[in-house]
Coordinates of C-alpha atoms in Angstrom, one line a residue:
M1 CA 6.9 -4.1 -13.8
L2 CA 4.7 -6.6 -11.9
E3 CA 7.7 -8.8 -11.4
R4 CA 9.6 -6.1 -9.6
L5 CA 6.5 -5.1 -7.5
G6 CA 5.9 -8.7 -6.6
L7 CA 9.6 -9.1 -5.6
V8 CA 9.5 -5.9 -3.4
I9 CA 6.3 -7.1 -1.7
H10 CA 7.9 -10.5 -1.2
W11 CA 11.1 -9.2 0.3
I12 CA 9.2 -6.8 2.7
G13 CA 6.8 -9.5 3.7
F14 CA 9.6 -12.1 4.1
A15 CA 11.5 -9.7 6.4
C16 CA 8.4 -9.1 8.5
L17 CA 7.9 -12.9 8.7
M18 CA 11.4 -13.5 9.9
Q19 CA 11.0 -10.7 12.5
F20 CA 7.7 -12.2 13.6
L21 CA 9.1 -15.7 13.9
G22 CA 12.1 -14.4 15.8
V23 CA 9.9 -12.6 18.3
A24 CA 7.6 -15.6 18.6
F25 CA 10.6 -17.9 19.1
F26 CA 12.1 -15.6 21.8
G27 CA 8.7 -15.5 23.5
I28 CA 8.5 -19.3 23.5
I29 CA 12.0 -19.6 24.9
T30 CA 11.4 -17.1 27.7
G31 CA 8.1 -18.7 28.5
E32 CA 5.9 -15.7 27.8
V33 CA 4.1 -17.3 24.8
S34 CA 2.8 -20.9 24.3
I35 CA 3.0 -22.6 20.9
V36 CA -0.7 -23.4 21.3
E37 CA -1.6 -19.7 21.7
L38 CA 0.3 -18.5 18.6
P39 CA -2.2 -19.3 15.9
A40 CA -5.0 -17.8 17.9
F41 CA -2.9 -14.7 18.4
V42 CA -2.3 -14.3 14.7
V43 CA -6.0 -14.7 13.8
E44 CA -7.2 -12.4 16.6
S45 CA -4.7 -9.7 15.7
L46 CA -5.6 -9.8 12.0
L47 CA -9.3 -9.5 12.8
D48 CA -8.9 -6.7 15.3
F49 CA -9.0 -3.7 12.9
S50 CA -8.9 -1.2 15.8
R51 CA -5.2 -2.0 16.1
A52 CA -4.5 -0.9 12.5
D53 CA -2.4 2.0 13.8
E54 CA 0.0 -0.2 15.7
A55 CA 3.2 -1.6 14.0
D56 CA 2.8 -5.2 15.1
Y57 CA -0.6 -5.4 13.3
W58 CA 1.2 -4.5 10.0
F59 CA 4.0 -6.9 10.7
V60 CA 1.6 -9.8 11.2
L61 CA -0.5 -8.8 8.2
L62 CA 2.5 -8.5 5.9
A63 CA 4.0 -11.7 7.2
T64 CA 0.7 -13.5 6.4
I65 CA -0.3 -12.1 3.1
H66 CA 2.9 -11.3 1.3
W67 CA 3.3 -14.6 -0.5
P68 CA -0.2 -14.8 -2.0
I69 CA 0.1 -11.3 -3.3
K70 CA 3.4 -12.1 -4.9
W71 CA 2.1 -15.3 -6.4
M72 CA -1.0 -13.4 -7.9
L73 CA 1.2 -10.7 -9.4
T74 CA 4.0 -12.9 -10.8
D75 CA 2.8 -16.5 -10.9
N76 CA 6.0 -17.5 -9.1
K77 CA 5.4 -20.1 -6.4
S78 CA 8.8 -20.0 -4.7
L79 CA 8.5 -19.4 -0.9
F80 CA 11.9 -17.7 -0.8
P81 CA 12.5 -14.3 -2.4
W82 CA 15.9 -15.1 -3.8
K83 CA 14.6 -18.1 -5.8
S84 CA 12.8 -17.7 -9.1

């Protein structure tokens, strides 16, 4: 049961991570975002709890914490959801 829950959390978080990286890469290519500003954006957006009703807050949160949650539930250290 915990294996399945961990796998579902991992797939959802991995999808959010891929979407976040795609948006960040697009922002870097178009010049709207600097690579240097990206870590500060992630930390600031995670610590700004007033934005909890916005979708991008949850994408960044899930992209950041999905792997540790899966690792605690299943003890599987693979970074990719399709590997066991």
